[in-house]
Amino acid sequence: MELVHGLPQQINARPTIMTIGAFDGIHLGHKHLIGSVVNRAHALDVQSAVLTFDPHPDLVVRPDQQRLYLTSLEERIELIEALDVDVLVVLPFTRAIMNQTAQEFMDHVCRALALRELWIGWDFALGRKREGNLARLREIGQHHDYIVHPIEPFLLNGQPVSSSRIRAALSEGDLETANRLLGRPFGLRGPVVQGDQRGRTIGFPTANVAVDELHVTPSNGVYVCRAQVDGETFGAVTNIGVRPTFDGTRRTVEAYLLDFVDDIYGETLRLDFLHRLRGEQKFNGIAELVAQINRDTTAAREWLAEKEG
């Protein structure tokens, strides 16, 4: 996959089937749309392309409203590449881009790529005040010689898959629903940083993961995870929360990697969230906490043995 940052005058002259969107999460609906573009490009022996934005347009259009990412840009790039896309354009979303008309925006796209078909979600719109809806994009397409294919919402159990539904499920600790809508386990990644090392003193050394503050995290609780570090994969028990037993106030993500003892400070740790064991609890002392961690660890091993072999 060719990765292009920005919209240069020309990327290449190959006929192109493209889709455009924020694609936060790369959930089942996104995969369906991007997969349709890739399949169409293969059928016509032309190239497939995806244009996405960074930061998310909502952060620029509505800066007063909180917007948390389901996937970092790095994750989005990896997930889109896995869908066999030929060209990925990452366009910095600025106020100047926000104020462009749909005609101006598509003029830039068509200078960069020989666009022949534009595939979009059913409710997609671009340009100043979202004036570039389906009808307007079709008008512009007549000028630039491309056609527009709208895609109906992707339904799962009769309900449309959306990033907002995934965020809502994660906020409620409903990991099964979130993962089902994503079509994969929800993931977090970040460098392992120094914590208070309290876990070491009670026999459960944890990796404190510095997660981007703009990234969604599941609700506070204890989770079974698959941890990946330095090319190796381990089972893990991950706690998200403020550690109320120690009167904590700062929210942290701490993973206890099963059957792992190496020092990984500074390494990037990826956590795939597989199952929620319980919500966050406050215990009456260290002994009660350690007993519960032992139960959590046993439960995690059993779950992993049953589900993952």
Coordinates of C-alpha atoms in Angstrom, one line a residue:
M1 CA 0.0 0.0 0.0
E2 CA 1.2 3.5 -0.9
L3 CA 0.8 5.9 2.0
V4 CA 0.5 9.6 1.0
H5 CA 0.2 12.5 3.4
G6 CA -1.7 15.4 2.0
L7 CA -3.0 16.0 -1.5
P8 CA -0.1 16.7 -3.9
Q9 CA -0.7 17.8 -7.4
Q10 CA -0.6 14.2 -8.6
I11 CA -0.1 10.9 -6.9
N12 CA -0.2 8.8 -10.0
A13 CA -2.3 8.7 -13.2
R14 CA -3.9 5.3 -12.8
P15 CA -7.7 5.1 -13.0
T16 CA -9.0 5.0 -9.4
I17 CA -11.9 3.8 -7.4
M18 CA -12.0 5.7 -4.1
T19 CA -13.8 6.2 -0.8
I20 CA -13.5 9.1 1.6
G21 CA -14.2 9.2 5.3
A22 CA -12.9 9.6 8.9
F23 CA -13.2 5.8 9.3
D24 CA -12.6 5.9 13.1
G25 CA -12.6 2.4 14.3
I26 CA -12.5 0.6 11.0
H27 CA -15.6 -1.3 12.1
L28 CA -17.7 -3.8 10.1
G29 CA -19.4 -1.0 8.2
H30 CA -16.2 0.6 7.2
K31 CA -14.7 -2.8 6.2
H32 CA -17.8 -3.4 4.0
L33 CA -17.4 0.0 2.2
I34 CA -13.7 -0.3 1.8
G35 CA -13.9 -3.9 0.8
S36 CA -16.5 -3.0 -1.9
V37 CA -14.0 -0.4 -3.3
V38 CA -11.2 -3.0 -3.3
N39 CA -13.4 -5.6 -5.0
R40 CA -14.6 -3.2 -7.6
A41 CA -11.0 -2.0 -8.3
H42 CA -9.9 -5.6 -8.7
A43 CA -12.8 -6.4 -11.1
L44 CA -11.9 -3.4 -13.3
D45 CA -8.2 -3.9 -13.0
V46 CA -7.7 -0.3 -11.6
Q47 CA -6.4 0.9 -8.3
S48 CA -8.3 1.3 -5.0
A49 CA -7.8 4.3 -2.8
V50 CA -9.0 5.5 0.6
L51 CA -8.8 9.1 1.7
T52 CA -9.1 9.7 5.5
F53 CA -8.5 12.7 7.8
D54 CA -6.3 13.4 10.7
P55 CA -7.3 14.8 13.1
H56 CA -10.9 13.7 13.0
P57 CA -13.0 16.5 11.4
D58 CA -15.2 16.8 14.5
L59 CA -12.2 18.1 16.5
V60 CA -11.9 21.0 14.1
V61 CA -15.6 21.6 13.3
R62 CA -16.8 21.2 16.9
P63 CA -13.7 21.9 19.1
D64 CA -15.9 22.5 22.2
Q65 CA -17.2 19.0 22.1
Q66 CA -15.2 16.0 23.3
R67 CA -14.2 13.5 20.6
L68 CA -12.3 10.4 21.6
Y69 CA -10.8 8.1 19.0
L70 CA -11.6 4.4 18.7
T71 CA -8.3 3.9 16.7
S72 CA -5.2 6.0 16.5
L73 CA -3.9 7.1 13.1
E74 CA -1.3 4.3 13.3
E75 CA -3.9 1.7 14.0
R76 CA -6.2 3.0 11.2
I77 CA -3.3 2.8 8.7
E78 CA -2.5 -0.8 9.7
L79 CA -6.2 -1.8 9.5
I80 CA -6.8 -0.2 6.1
E81 CA -3.6 -1.7 4.7
A82 CA -4.8 -5.1 5.8
L83 CA -7.9 -4.6 3.6
D84 CA -5.6 -4.7 0.5
V85 CA -6.0 -1.0 -0.4
D86 CA -3.5 0.3 -3.0
V87 CA -3.3 4.0 -2.0
L88 CA -4.1 5.6 1.4
V89 CA -4.2 9.3 1.5
V90 CA -4.1 10.9 5.0
L91 CA -5.2 14.5 4.7
P92 CA -4.6 16.9 7.6
F93 CA -8.0 18.3 8.5
T94 CA -7.7 22.1 9.0
R95 CA -10.0 25.0 9.2
A96 CA -9.0 25.8 5.6
I97 CA -10.2 22.3 4.5
M98 CA -13.3 22.7 6.6
N99 CA -14.2 26.0 4.7
Q100 CA -13.6 24.5 1.2
T101 CA -16.6 24.0 -1.0
A102 CA -17.3 20.4 -2.2
Q103 CA -16.3 21.5 -5.7
E104 CA -12.9 22.9 -4.4
F105 CA -12.3 19.7 -2.4
M106 CA -13.1 17.4 -5.2
D107 CA -11.0 19.5 -7.6
H108 CA -8.0 18.8 -5.4
V109 CA -8.8 15.1 -5.3
C110 CA -9.2 14.8 -9.0
R111 CA -5.9 16.6 -9.6
A112 CA -4.1 14.1 -7.4
L113 CA -5.8 10.9 -8.7
A114 CA -7.6 9.9 -11.9
L115 CA -10.9 9.3 -10.1
R116 CA -13.4 7.1 -12.0
E117 CA -15.7 6.1 -9.2
L118 CA -16.4 7.5 -5.7
W119 CA -18.0 5.1 -3.2
I120 CA -19.6 6.7 -0.2
G121 CA -21.8 5.9 2.8
W122 CA -25.5 6.6 2.5
D123 CA -25.3 9.7 4.7
F124 CA -21.9 11.0 3.6
A125 CA -21.3 14.7 2.9
L126 CA -18.3 16.8 2.6
G127 CA -17.4 20.5 2.0
R128 CA -18.4 23.7 3.8
K129 CA -21.6 23.1 5.8
R130 CA -21.7 19.6 4.4
E131 CA -23.1 20.9 1.2
G132 CA -21.4 18.1 -0.8
N133 CA -24.1 15.5 -0.4
L134 CA -24.9 12.7 -2.8
A135 CA -26.7 14.9 -5.4
R136 CA -24.0 17.6 -5.3
L137 CA -21.1 15.0 -5.6
R138 CA -22.9 13.6 -8.6
E139 CA -23.1 17.0 -10.2
I140 CA -19.3 17.5 -9.6
G141 CA -18.7 14.0 -10.9
Q142 CA -20.2 15.0 -14.3
H143 CA -17.6 17.7 -14.6
H144 CA -14.7 15.5 -13.5
D145 CA -15.9 12.3 -15.2
Y146 CA -16.5 10.1 -12.2
I147 CA -19.6 8.4 -11.0
V148 CA -20.8 8.1 -7.4
H149 CA -21.9 4.8 -5.7
P150 CA -23.8 5.2 -2.4
I151 CA -23.7 2.3 0.0
E152 CA -26.6 1.5 2.3
P153 CA -25.9 1.2 6.0
F154 CA -24.2 -2.1 7.1
L155 CA -26.6 -3.9 9.4
L156 CA -25.8 -6.4 12.2
N157 CA -28.8 -8.1 13.7
G158 CA -31.0 -5.5 12.0
Q159 CA -29.2 -2.4 13.5
P160 CA -26.7 -0.2 11.7
V161 CA -23.1 -0.5 12.8
S162 CA -21.6 2.8 13.8
S163 CA -18.7 4.3 15.8
S164 CA -21.1 5.9 18.2
R165 CA -22.7 2.5 19.1
I166 CA -19.2 1.1 19.7
R167 CA -18.3 4.1 22.0
A168 CA -21.6 3.6 23.9
A169 CA -20.9 -0.1 24.4
L170 CA -17.4 0.5 25.7
S171 CA -18.6 3.2 28.1
E172 CA -21.0 0.6 29.6
G173 CA -18.3 -2.2 29.7
D174 CA -20.2 -4.1 27.1
L175 CA -17.1 -5.5 25.4
E176 CA -18.9 -8.3 23.6
T177 CA -21.1 -5.8 21.7
A178 CA -18.2 -3.5 20.9
N179 CA -16.0 -6.3 19.6
R180 CA -18.9 -7.7 17.6
L181 CA -19.5 -4.3 15.9
L182 CA -15.8 -3.8 15.3
G183 CA -15.3 -7.4 13.9
R184 CA -12.2 -7.7 16.1
P185 CA -11.1 -7.1 19.7
F186 CA -11.0 -3.5 20.8
G187 CA -7.4 -2.5 21.2
L188 CA -5.2 0.0 23.1
R189 CA -1.5 0.5 22.8
G190 CA 1.2 2.8 24.3
P191 CA 4.6 2.8 25.9
V192 CA 5.1 1.1 29.2
V193 CA 5.9 3.8 31.8
Q194 CA 7.0 3.9 35.4
G195 CA 4.1 3.5 37.8
D196 CA 4.1 3.4 41.6
Q197 CA 5.4 -0.2 41.4
R198 CA 2.8 -1.2 44.1
G199 CA 2.0 -4.4 42.1
R200 CA 5.5 -5.7 42.5
T201 CA 5.2 -5.5 46.3
I202 CA 2.1 -7.7 46.3
G203 CA 3.4 -10.3 43.8
F204 CA 1.6 -9.0 40.6
P205 CA 4.0 -6.6 38.7
T206 CA 2.0 -4.7 36.2
A207 CA 2.9 -2.8 33.0
N208 CA 1.5 0.8 33.2
V209 CA 0.5 1.7 29.7
A210 CA 0.5 5.4 28.7
V211 CA -2.6 5.6 26.5
D212 CA -3.2 8.7 24.4
E213 CA -5.7 10.9 26.3
L214 CA -7.7 11.3 23.1
H215 CA -8.2 7.5 22.7
V216 CA -11.4 5.8 24.0
T217 CA -10.9 3.4 26.9
P218 CA -13.4 0.8 28.2
S219 CA -15.2 1.6 31.4
N220 CA -13.4 1.0 34.7
G221 CA -13.0 -2.7 35.5
V222 CA -10.9 -5.8 35.0
Y223 CA -10.5 -7.4 31.6
V224 CA -9.0 -10.5 30.0
C225 CA -6.6 -9.3 27.3
R226 CA -4.2 -10.5 24.7
A227 CA -0.9 -8.6 25.2
Q228 CA 1.6 -8.1 22.4
V229 CA 5.1 -6.8 23.1
D230 CA 8.4 -7.1 21.2
G231 CA 6.9 -9.6 18.8
E232 CA 5.5 -11.9 21.5
T233 CA 2.0 -12.5 22.7
F234 CA 0.8 -13.2 26.2
G235 CA -2.4 -13.5 28.1
A236 CA -3.0 -10.6 30.4
V237 CA -5.3 -9.3 33.2
T238 CA -5.8 -5.6 32.7
N239 CA -7.2 -3.1 35.2
I240 CA -8.6 0.2 34.1
G241 CA -9.5 2.7 36.8
V242 CA -8.3 4.8 39.7
R243 CA -7.3 2.0 42.1
P244 CA -9.8 2.9 44.9
T245 CA -8.2 0.5 47.4
F246 CA -5.2 2.8 47.5
D247 CA -7.4 6.0 47.3
G248 CA -6.2 6.7 43.8
T249 CA -7.6 9.5 41.8
R250 CA -5.7 9.2 38.4
R251 CA -7.2 6.8 35.9
T252 CA -4.6 4.3 34.7
V253 CA -4.4 1.2 32.4
E254 CA -2.3 -1.5 34.1
A255 CA -1.7 -5.0 32.6
Y256 CA -0.5 -8.0 34.5
L257 CA 1.1 -10.3 31.8
L258 CA 0.6 -14.0 32.5
D259 CA 3.8 -16.0 32.6
F260 CA 6.0 -13.0 31.8
V261 CA 8.8 -11.5 34.0
D262 CA 10.9 -9.3 31.7
D263 CA 11.5 -5.6 32.1
I264 CA 9.6 -3.8 29.3
Y265 CA 9.8 -0.1 30.4
G266 CA 9.8 2.0 27.3
E267 CA 8.5 -0.8 25.1
T268 CA 5.2 -0.4 23.2
L269 CA 2.5 -2.7 24.6
R270 CA -0.6 -3.5 22.6
L271 CA -3.7 -4.8 24.5
D272 CA -6.6 -6.5 22.7
F273 CA -9.6 -6.6 25.1
L274 CA -11.3 -9.9 24.9
H275 CA -13.6 -10.2 28.0
R276 CA -14.7 -8.2 31.0
L277 CA -14.3 -10.0 34.3
R278 CA -15.8 -7.4 36.7
G279 CA -16.2 -3.8 37.5
E280 CA -13.7 -1.8 39.6
Q281 CA -14.0 -2.5 43.3
K282 CA -12.6 -1.1 46.6
F283 CA -11.2 -3.7 48.9
N284 CA -10.7 -3.7 52.7
G285 CA -7.0 -4.0 52.7
I286 CA -4.1 -5.6 50.7
A287 CA -5.0 -9.2 51.6
E288 CA -8.5 -8.9 50.2
L289 CA -7.2 -7.3 47.1
V290 CA -4.5 -10.0 46.5
A291 CA -7.1 -12.7 47.0
Q292 CA -9.3 -11.1 44.3
I293 CA -6.4 -10.7 41.9
N294 CA -5.7 -14.4 42.3
R295 CA -9.3 -15.1 41.4
D296 CA -9.1 -12.8 38.5
T297 CA -5.9 -14.4 37.2
T298 CA -7.4 -17.9 37.5
A299 CA -10.6 -16.8 35.7
A300 CA -8.5 -15.2 33.0
R301 CA -6.5 -18.3 32.4
E302 CA -9.7 -20.4 32.3
W303 CA -11.3 -18.1 29.8
L304 CA -8.3 -18.0 27.6
A305 CA -7.9 -21.8 27.7
E306 CA -11.6 -22.2 26.8
K307 CA -11.8 -19.5 24.1
E308 CA -8.3 -19.4 22.6
G309 CA -7.0 -22.9 23.3

